[in-house]
Coordinates of C-alpha atoms and ligand atoms in Angstrom, one line a residue:
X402 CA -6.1 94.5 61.7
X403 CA -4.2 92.2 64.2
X404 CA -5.1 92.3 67.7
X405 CA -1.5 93.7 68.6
X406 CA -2.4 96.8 66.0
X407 CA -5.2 97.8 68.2
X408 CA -4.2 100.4 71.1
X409 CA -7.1 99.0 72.9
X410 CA -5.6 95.2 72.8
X411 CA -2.1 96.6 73.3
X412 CA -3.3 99.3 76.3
X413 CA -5.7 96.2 78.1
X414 CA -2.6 94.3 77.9
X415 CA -0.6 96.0 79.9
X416 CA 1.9 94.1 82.5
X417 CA 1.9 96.1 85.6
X418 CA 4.6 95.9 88.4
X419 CA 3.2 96.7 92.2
X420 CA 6.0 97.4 94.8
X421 CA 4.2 98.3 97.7
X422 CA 5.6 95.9 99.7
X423 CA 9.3 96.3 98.7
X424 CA 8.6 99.7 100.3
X425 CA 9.1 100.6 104.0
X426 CA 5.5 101.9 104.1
X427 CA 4.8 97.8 104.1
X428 CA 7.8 96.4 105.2
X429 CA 9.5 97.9 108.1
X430 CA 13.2 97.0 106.7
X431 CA 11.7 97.9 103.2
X432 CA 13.2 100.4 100.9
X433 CA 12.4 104.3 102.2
X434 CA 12.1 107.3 100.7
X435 CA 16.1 108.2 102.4
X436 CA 17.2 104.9 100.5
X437 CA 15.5 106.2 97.5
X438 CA 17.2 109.3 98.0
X439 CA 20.5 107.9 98.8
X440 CA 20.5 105.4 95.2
X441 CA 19.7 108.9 93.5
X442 CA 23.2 109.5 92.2
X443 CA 23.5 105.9 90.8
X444 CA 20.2 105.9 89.7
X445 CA 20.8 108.9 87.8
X446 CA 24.1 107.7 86.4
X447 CA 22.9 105.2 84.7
X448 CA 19.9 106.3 83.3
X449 CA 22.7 108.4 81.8
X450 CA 24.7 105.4 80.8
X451 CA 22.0 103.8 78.9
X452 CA 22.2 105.3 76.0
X453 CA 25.8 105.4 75.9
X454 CA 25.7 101.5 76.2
X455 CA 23.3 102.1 73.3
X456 CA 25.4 103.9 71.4
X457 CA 28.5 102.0 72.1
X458 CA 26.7 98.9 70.2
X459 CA 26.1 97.0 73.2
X460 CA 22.4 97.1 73.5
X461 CA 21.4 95.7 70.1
X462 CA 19.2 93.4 71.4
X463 CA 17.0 96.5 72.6
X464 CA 16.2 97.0 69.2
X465 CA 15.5 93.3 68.2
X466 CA 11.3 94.1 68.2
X467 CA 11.8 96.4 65.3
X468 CA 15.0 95.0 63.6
X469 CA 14.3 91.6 63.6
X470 CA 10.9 92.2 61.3
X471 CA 12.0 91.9 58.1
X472 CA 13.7 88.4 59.1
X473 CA 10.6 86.9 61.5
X474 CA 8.8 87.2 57.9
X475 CA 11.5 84.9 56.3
X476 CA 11.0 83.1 59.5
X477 CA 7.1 82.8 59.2
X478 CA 7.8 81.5 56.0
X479 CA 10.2 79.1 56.3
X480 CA 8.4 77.9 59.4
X481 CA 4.9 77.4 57.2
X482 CA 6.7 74.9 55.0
X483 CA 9.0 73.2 57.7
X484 CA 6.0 72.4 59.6
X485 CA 4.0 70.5 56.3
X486 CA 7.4 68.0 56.3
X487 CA 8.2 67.7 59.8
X488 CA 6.5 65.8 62.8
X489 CA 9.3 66.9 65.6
X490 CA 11.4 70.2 65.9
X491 CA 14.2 69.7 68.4
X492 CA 16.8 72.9 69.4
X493 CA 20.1 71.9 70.2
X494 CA 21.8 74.8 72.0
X495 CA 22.4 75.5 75.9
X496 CA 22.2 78.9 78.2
X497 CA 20.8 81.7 76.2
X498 CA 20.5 79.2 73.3
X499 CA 17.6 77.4 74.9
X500 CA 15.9 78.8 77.9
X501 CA 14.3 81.6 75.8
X502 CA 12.6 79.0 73.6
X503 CA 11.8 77.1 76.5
X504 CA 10.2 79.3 78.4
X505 CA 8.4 81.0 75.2
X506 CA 7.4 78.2 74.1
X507 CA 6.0 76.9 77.4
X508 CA 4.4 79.9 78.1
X509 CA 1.9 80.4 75.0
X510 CA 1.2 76.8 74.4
X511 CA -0.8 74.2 75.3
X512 CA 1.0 72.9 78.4
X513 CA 0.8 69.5 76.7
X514 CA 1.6 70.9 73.5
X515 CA 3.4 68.1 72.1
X516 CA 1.2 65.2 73.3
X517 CA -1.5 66.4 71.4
X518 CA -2.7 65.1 68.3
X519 CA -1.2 67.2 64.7
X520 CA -4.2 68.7 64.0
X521 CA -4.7 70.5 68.0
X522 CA -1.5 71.8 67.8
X523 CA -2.1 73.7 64.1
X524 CA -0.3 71.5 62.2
X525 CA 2.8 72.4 63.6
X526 CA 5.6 69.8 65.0
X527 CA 6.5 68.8 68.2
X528 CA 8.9 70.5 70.1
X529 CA 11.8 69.4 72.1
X530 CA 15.0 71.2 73.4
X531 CA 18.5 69.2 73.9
X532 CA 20.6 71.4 76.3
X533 CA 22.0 69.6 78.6
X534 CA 24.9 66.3 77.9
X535 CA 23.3 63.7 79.8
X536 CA 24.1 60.8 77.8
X537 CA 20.4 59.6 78.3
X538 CA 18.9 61.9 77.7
X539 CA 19.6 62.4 74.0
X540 CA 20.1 58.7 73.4
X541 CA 16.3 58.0 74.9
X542 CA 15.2 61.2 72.9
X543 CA 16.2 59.3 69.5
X544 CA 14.0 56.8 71.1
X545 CA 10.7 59.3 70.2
X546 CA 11.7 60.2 66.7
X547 CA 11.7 59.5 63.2
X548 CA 14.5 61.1 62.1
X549 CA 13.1 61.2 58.5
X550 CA 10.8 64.0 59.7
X551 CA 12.5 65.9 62.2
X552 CA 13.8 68.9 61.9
X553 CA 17.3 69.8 64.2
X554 CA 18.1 73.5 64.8
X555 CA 21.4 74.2 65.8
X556 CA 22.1 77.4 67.8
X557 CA 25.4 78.6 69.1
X558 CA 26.4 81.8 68.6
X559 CA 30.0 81.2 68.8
X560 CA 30.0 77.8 67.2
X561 CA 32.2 76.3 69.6
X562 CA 30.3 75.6 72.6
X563 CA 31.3 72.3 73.1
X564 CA 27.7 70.8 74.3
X565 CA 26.0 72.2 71.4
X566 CA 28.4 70.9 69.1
X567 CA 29.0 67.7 70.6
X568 CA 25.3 67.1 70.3
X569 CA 25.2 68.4 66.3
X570 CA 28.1 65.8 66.0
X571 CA 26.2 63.0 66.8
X572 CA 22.9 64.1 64.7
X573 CA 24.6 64.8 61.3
X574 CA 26.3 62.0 62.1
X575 CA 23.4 59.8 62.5
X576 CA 21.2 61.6 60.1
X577 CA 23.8 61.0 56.8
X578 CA 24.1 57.5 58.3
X579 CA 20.2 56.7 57.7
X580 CA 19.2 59.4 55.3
X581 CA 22.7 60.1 53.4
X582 CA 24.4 63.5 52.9
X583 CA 22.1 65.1 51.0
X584 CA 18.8 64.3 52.4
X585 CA 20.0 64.9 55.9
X586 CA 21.3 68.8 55.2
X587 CA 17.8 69.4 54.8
X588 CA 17.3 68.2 58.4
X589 CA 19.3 70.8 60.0
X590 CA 18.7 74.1 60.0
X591 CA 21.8 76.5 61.9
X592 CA 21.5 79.4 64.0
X593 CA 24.5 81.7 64.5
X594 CA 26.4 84.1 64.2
X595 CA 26.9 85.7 60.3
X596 CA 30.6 85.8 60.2
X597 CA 32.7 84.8 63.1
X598 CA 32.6 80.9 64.7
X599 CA 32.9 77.6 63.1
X600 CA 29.2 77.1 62.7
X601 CA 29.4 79.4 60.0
X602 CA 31.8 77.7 58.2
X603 CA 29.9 74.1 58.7
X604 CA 26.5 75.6 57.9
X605 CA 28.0 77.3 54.5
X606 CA 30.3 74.0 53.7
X607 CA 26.7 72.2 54.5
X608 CA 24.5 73.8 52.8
X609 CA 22.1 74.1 55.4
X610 CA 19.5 77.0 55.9
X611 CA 20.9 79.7 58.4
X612 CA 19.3 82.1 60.4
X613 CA 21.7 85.1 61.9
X614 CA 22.3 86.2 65.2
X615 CA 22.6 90.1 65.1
X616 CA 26.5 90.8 66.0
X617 CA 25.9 93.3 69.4
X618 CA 23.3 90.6 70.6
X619 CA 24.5 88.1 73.0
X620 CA 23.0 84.8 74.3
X621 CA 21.1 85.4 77.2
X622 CA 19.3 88.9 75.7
X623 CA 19.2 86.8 71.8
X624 CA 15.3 85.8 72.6
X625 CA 13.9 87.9 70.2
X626 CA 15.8 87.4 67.3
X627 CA 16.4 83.7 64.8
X628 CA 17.5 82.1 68.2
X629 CA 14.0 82.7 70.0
X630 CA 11.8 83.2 66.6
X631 CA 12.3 80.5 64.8
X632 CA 11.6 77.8 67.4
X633 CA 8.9 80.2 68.5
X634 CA 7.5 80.0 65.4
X635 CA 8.3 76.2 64.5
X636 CA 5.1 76.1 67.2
X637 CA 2.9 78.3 66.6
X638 CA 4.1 81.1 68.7
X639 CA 2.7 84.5 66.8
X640 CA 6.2 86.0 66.7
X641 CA 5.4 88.9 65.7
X642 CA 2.6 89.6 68.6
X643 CA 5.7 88.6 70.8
X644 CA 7.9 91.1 69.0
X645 CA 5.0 93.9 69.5
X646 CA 4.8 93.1 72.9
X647 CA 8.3 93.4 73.8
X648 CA 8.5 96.7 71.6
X649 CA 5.7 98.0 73.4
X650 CA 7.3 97.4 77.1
X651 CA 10.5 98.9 75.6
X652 CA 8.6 102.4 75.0
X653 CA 7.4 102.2 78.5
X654 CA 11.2 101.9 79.7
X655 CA 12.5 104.3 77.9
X656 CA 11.3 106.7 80.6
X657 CA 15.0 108.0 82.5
X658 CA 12.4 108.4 85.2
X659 CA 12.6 105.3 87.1
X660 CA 9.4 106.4 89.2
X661 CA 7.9 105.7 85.4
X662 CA 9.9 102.7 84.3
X663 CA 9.3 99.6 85.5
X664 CA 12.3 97.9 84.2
X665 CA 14.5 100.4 85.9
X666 CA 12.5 100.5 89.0
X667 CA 12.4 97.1 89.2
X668 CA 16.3 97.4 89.1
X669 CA 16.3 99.9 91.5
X670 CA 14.6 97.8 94.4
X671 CA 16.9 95.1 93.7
X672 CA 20.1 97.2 94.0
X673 CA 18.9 98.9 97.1
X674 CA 17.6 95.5 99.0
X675 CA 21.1 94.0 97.8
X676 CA 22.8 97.0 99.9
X677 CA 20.0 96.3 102.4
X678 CA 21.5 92.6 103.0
X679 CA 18.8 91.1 100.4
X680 CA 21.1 89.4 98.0
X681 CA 18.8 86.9 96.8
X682 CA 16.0 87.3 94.3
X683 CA 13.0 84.8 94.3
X684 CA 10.8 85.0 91.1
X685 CA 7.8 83.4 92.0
X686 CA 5.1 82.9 88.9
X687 CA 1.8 81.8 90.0
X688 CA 1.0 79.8 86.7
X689 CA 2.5 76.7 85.2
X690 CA 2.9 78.4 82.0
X691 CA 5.4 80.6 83.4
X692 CA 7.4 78.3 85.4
X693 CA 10.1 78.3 82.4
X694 CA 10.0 82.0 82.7
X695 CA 11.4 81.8 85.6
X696 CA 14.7 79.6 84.6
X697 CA 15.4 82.3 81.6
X698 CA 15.2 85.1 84.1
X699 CA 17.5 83.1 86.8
X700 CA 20.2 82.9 83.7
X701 CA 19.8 86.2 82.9
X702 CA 20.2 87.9 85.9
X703 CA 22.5 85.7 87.5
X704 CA 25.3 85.2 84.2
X705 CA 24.7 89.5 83.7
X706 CA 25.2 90.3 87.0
X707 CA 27.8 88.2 89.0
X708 CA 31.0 89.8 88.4
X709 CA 34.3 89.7 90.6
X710 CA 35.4 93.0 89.0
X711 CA 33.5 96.4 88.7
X712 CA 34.1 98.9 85.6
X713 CA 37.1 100.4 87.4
X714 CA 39.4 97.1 87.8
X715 CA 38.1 97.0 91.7
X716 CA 37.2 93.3 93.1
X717 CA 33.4 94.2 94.6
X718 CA 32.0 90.4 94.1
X719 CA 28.7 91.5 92.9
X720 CA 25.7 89.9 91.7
X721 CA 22.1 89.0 93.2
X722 CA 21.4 85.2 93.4
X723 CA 18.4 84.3 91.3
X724 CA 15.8 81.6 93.1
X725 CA 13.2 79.7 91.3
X726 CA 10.0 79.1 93.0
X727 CA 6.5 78.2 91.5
X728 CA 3.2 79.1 93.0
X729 CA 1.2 77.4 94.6
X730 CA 3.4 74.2 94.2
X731 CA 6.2 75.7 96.3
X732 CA 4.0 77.5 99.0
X733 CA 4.3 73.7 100.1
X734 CA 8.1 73.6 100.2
X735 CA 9.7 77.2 100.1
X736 CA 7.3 79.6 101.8
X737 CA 8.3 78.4 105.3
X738 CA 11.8 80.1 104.7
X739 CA 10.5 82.6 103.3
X740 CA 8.3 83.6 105.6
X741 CA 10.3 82.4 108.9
X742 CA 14.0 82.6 107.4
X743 CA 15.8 85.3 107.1
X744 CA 15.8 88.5 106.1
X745 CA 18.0 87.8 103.3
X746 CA 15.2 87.6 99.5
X747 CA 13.2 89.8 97.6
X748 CA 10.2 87.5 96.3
X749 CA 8.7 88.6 93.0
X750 CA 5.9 86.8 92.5
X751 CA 4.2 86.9 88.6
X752 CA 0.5 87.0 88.8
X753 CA -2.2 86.0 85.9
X754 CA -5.0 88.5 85.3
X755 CA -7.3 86.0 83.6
X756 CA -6.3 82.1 83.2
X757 CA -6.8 81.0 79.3
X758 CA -9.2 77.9 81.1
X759 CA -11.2 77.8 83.9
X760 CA -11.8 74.5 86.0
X761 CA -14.9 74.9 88.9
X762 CA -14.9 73.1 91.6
X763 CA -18.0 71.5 92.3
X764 CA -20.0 71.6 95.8
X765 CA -19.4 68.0 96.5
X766 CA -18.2 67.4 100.3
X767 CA -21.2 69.3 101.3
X768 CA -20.9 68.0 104.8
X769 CA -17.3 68.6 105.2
X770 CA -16.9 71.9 106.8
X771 CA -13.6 72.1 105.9
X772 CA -13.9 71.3 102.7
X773 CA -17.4 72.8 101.4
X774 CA -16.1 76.3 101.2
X775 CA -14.4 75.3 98.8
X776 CA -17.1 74.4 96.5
X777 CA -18.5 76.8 93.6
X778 CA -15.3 78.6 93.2
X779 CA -12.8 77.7 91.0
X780 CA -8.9 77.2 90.2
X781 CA -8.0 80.8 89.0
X782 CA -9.6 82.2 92.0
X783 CA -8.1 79.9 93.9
X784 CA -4.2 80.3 92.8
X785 CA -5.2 84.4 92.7
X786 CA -6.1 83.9 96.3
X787 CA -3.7 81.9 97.4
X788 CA -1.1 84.3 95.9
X789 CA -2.6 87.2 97.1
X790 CA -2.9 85.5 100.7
X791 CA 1.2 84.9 100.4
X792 CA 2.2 88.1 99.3
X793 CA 0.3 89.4 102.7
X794 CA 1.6 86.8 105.3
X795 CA 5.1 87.6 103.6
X796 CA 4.4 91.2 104.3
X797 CA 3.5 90.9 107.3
X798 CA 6.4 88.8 108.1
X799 CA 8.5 92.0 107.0
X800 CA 9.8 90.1 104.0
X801 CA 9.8 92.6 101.0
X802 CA 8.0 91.0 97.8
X803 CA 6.3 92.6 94.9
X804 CA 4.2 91.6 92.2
X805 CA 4.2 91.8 88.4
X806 CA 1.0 90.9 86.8
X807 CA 0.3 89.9 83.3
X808 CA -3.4 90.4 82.2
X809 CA -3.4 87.0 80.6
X810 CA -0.4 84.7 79.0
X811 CA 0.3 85.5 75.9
X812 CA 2.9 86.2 73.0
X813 CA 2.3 90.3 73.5
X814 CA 2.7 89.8 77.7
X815 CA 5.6 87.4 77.2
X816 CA 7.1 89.7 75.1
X817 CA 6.6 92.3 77.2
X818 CA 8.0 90.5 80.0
X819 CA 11.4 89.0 78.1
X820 CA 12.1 93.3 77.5
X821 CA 11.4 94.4 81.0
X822 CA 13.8 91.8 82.4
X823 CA 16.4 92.4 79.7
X824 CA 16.1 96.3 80.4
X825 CA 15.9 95.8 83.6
X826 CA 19.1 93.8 83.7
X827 CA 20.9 96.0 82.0
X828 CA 20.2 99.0 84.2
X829 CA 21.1 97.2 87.3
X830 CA 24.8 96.0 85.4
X831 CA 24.6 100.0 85.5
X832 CA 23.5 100.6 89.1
X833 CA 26.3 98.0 90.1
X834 CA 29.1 99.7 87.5
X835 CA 29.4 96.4 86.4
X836 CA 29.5 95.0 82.9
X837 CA 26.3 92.8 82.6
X838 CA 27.1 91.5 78.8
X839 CA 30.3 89.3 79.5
X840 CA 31.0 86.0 81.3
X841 CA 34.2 85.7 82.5
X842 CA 33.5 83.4 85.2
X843 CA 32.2 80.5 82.9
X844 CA 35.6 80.6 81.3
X845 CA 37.5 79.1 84.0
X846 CA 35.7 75.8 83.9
X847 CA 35.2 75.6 80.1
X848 CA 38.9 75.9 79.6
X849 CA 39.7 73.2 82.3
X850 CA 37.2 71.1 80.3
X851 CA 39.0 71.8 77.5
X852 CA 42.5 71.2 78.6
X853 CA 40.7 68.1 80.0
X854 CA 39.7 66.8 76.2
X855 CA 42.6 67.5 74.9
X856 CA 42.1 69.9 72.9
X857 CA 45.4 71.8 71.1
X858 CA 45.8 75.1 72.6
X859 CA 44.6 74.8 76.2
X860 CA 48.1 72.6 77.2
X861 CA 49.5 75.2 80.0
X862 CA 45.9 74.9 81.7
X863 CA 46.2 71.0 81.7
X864 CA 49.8 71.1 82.8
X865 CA 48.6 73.1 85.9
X866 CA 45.6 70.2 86.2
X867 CA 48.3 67.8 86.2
X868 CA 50.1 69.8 88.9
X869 CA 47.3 70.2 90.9
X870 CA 48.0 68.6 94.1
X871 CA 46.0 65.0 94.8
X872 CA 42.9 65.0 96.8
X873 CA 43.2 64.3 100.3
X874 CA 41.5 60.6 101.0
X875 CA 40.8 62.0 104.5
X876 CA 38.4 64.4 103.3
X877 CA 36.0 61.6 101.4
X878 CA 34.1 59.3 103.1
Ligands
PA5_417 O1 24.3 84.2 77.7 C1 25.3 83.7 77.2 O2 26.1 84.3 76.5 C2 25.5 82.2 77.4 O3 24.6 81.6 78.2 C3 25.4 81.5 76.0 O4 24.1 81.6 75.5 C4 25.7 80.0 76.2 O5 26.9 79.8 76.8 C5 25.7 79.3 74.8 O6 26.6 80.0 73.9 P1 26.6 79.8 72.4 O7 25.3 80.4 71.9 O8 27.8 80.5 71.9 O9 26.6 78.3 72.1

C-alpha cells in the first residue's frame, strides 16, 4: 500500500488553518460575530454558486486529482524513460505555466536539488524554468547545458503567448541547428491545449510528444494536470501523492458550511477584512521550501481576483493585493510595517509541523549571556518560535494574521495546499460576484505589445500608439 492509501498517513497529514487572530476575540478591529453575520447572505450565495460554476464547466480543474489519473500514469512513464536520456529538464512557459512547477518543485525537493550529484537526486535531471524574456538570462542558461541531453517542455495553453513562444523559437531553432530536425523533435516535448492554439498545430506538424491541458482548466488553477505533472514528475515529485493530497483537501471543502471549510473560510476572512479596509494579503511561509508557494498563490489570487467589472456590468475595482514575505528572512525587513504600519494586511503565515532535517545548535558561547540560551536547541524550534513569537507581537499590535500549518512538506500537504487556495479563490471570485477565471486586464498591455511588433491584426491599437501624445520632457529628470 502507498503511504497516501493509508487513512492514518492521509488523517496525520492534515493541513490545519487557525484564525483566531483574524477574529475580534484577538484583534480588536478583527472580524466579529456581527461581520460574520452581516457576510451571511454572500456567504450563502455562493456556496450556492459553486456548483453552478461546477456545472457550467468552469471548475474543471476541481476535478484534476481524479481526472488527471489515467494520464499522470502516461506521465510516470514517459518521465521514467526521459529521465535515463536526459541530464537537464527546462519548462519554457510563464504565469500559470510556470509558478506551479516552481513552487512544486521547490517545495518537495532538495533545496539544492539540481546541484546535486545524478545519483542524489534519483536519477532524475536537473530542473530549470525559463519564464521570464530577459535576454540573459536564457542566453547564460545555454551556458549550463548540453543540449544533446536536455529535454525542453513547452507549455502554453493558448499557444500564442508571445514569451513562451519566443523562447521555443530560439530552442528548435538552435536544437535542429546542432542536432538536425529529427533528433531535436525528440528534445521537445509540448504542453497544451488539445485542439485550439497554434501549439497544437506545431507539436502535430513536429511530431513531438504532447501532453493536454483539460479544456475548462485555465493557467493559474492547471497545476495539477500535464502542466504541473509532468515537470513534477521529470523530478521526482510523487505525483500521484500530490494528486491524493489535493483530492483529499477538496473533500474537506466541499463542506457549504464555511465554519467547516477551510478554503471557503479562508475566503470568507479575506472578503470581510477587505470591507474592513484590509485590502492586502501577506502570505508569509516560515520554510524556504515554501517560499515559491508563495509567488503561485500571489498569481493566483491577484490575476482571479482583480477585476474592474462585477458579474452585473458595475465598475466595483475589486481584488485583494497579494504580498510575498518569507519567514524568518523578512521579520528583518517587513515586520516593522507590519507591526507599526497600518491597519491595512491580513498576514497568513504557513507554518511547518516537523522540518524534513534538523540542525542543533551547539552550546558554544557558553560565556555569552546573550548568546548561550541559544545553545542545545535547534533551527526548527527556532523558526517555530520565532513564528509563533510574530504571530503574537502582530496580535497584539491589533494586526489580524492567521496561520495555516502543514504537518511536514510534502507532495500530499502541497497538494493539499495548491486545492485549498484554488477553492478558496474561487469562492471569494463568488463572495466579490466577480469572475475569477478571466484576465481582461492583461490584455490591454499584450495587445499594445503586439501592435508594437507589428504584428497583422492589432494596426488600430498601434495607430492610437502613434497618436498617443509625446511625453512631456518636463516630467523626466
Ligand atoms: O492564469 C493564466 O491564465 C495566465 O497566467 C497564463 O497561465 C499565462 O498568461 C500563460 O498563458 P499560456 O499558458 O496560454 O501561455
Amino acid at each position: 500500500m502507498r503511504r497516501f492509501e493509508d487513512q492514518g498517513f492521509r488523517d496525520s497529514m492534515r493541513i490545519v488553518m487557525d484564525y483566531n487572530n483574524m477574529t475580534s476575540s484577538a484583534v480588536p478591529d478583527g472580524v466579529s460575530p456581527a461581520d460574520f453575520a452581516a457576510a451571511k447572505a454572500a456567504a450563502d450565495r455562493a456556496a450556492a454558486a459553486m456548483p453552478k460554476l461546477a456545472a457550467e464547466g468552469r471548475m474543471d480543474w476541481r476535478a484534476l486529482p481524479s481526472s488527471q489519473a489515467e494520464v499522470s500514469r502516461e506521465i510516470i512513464d514517459y518521465a521514467d524513460q526521459a529521465r535515463e536520456r536526459f541530464d537537464a529538464f527546462v519548462v519554457l512557459g510563464i504565469g500559470g505555466s510556470a509558478l506551479g512547477p516552481m513552487a512544486v518543485q521547490q517545495a518537495v525537493n532538495h533545496p539544492y536539488y539540481n546541484e546535486l550529484s545524478r545519483e542524489d537526486r534519483g536519477g532524475y535531471p536537473r530542473f530549470y524554468v525559463a519564464d521570464n524574456v530577459d535576454p540573459e538570462r536564457l542566453s547564460y542558461l545555454f551556458d549550463i547545458l548540453d543540449l544533446r541531453k536536455t529535454l525542453f517542455n513547452v507549455i502554453s495553453k493558448s499557444g500564442s503567448t508571445s514569451e513562451t513562444m519566443s523562447q521555443f523559437m530560439i530552442i528548435k531553432d538552435r536544437l535542429e541547428r546542432e542536432l538536425g530536425a529529427e533528433a531535436a523533435a525528440s528534445n521537445i516535448v509540448v504542453t497544451t491545449d488539445r485542439e485550439k492554439g497554434a501549439l497544437t498545430k506545431i507539436a502535430r506538424e513536429g511530431g513531438y510528444k504532447t501532453f493536454y491541458i483539460p479544456a475548462g482548466v485555465g493557467g493559474r488553477f492547471s497545476e495539477l494536470c500535464p502542466v504541473g505533472l509532468l515537470p513534477a514528475a521529470m523530478c521526482g515529485v510523487d505525483i500521484e501523492e500530490l494528486l491524493a493530497g489535493a483530492a483529499y483537501m477538496d473533500a474537506i471543502c466541499s463542506e457549504p458550511d464555511a465554519t467547516k471549510n477551510p478554503a471557503y473560510m479562508y475566503a470568507l476572512l479575506n472578503y470581510i477584512g477587505m470591507k474592513k479596509g484590509k485590502p492586502i494579503s501577506v502570505m508569509m511561509p516560515y520554510a524556504d521550501s515554501l517560499k515559491y508557494m508563495a509567488d503561485w498563490y500571489a498569481q493566483l489570487w491577484a490575476e482571479s481576483l482583480g477585476k474592474a467589472k462585477d458579474r452585473g456590468g458595475r465598475t466595483v475595482n475589486a481584488g485583494p493585493t497579494p504580498v510575498k514575505a518569507l519567514g524568518v528572512t523578512d521579520q528583518h525587513s517587513q515586520v516593522q510595517l507590519y507591526a507599526e504600519g497600518p491597519f491595512d494586511k491580513m498576514i497568513v503565515f504557513l507554518a511547518v509541523g516537523k522540518f524534513r532535517r534538523e540542525t542543533a545548535i551547539p552550546r558554544v558561547f557558553g560565556d555569552a549571556p546573550n548568546l548561550a540560551f541559544l545553545g542545545g536547541h535547534t533551527h526548527s524550534e527556532l523558526i517555530s518560535v520565532e513564528r509563533a513569537a510574530t504571530e503574537y507581537a502582530l496580535m497584539k499590535s491589533g494586526k489580524m494574521n492567521m496561520t495555516i500549518t502543514l504537518p511536514e512538506v510534502n507532495a500530499f500537504t502541497v497538494g493539499q495546499l495548491l486545492q485549498l487556495f484554488e477553492v478558496a479563490t474561487a469562492f471569494c471570485g463568488e463572495l466579490l460576484d466577480i469572475n475569477a477565471f478571466d484576465q481582461p486586464g492583461v490584455e490591454g498591455g499584450k495587445n499594445a505589445a503586439y501592435a508594437m511588433f507589428g504584428r497583422p491584426g492589432y494596426e488600430a491599437v498601434r495607430a492610437e500608439l502613434d497618436a498617443r501624445p509625446a511625453k512631456d520632457a518636463k516630467f523626466i529628470i
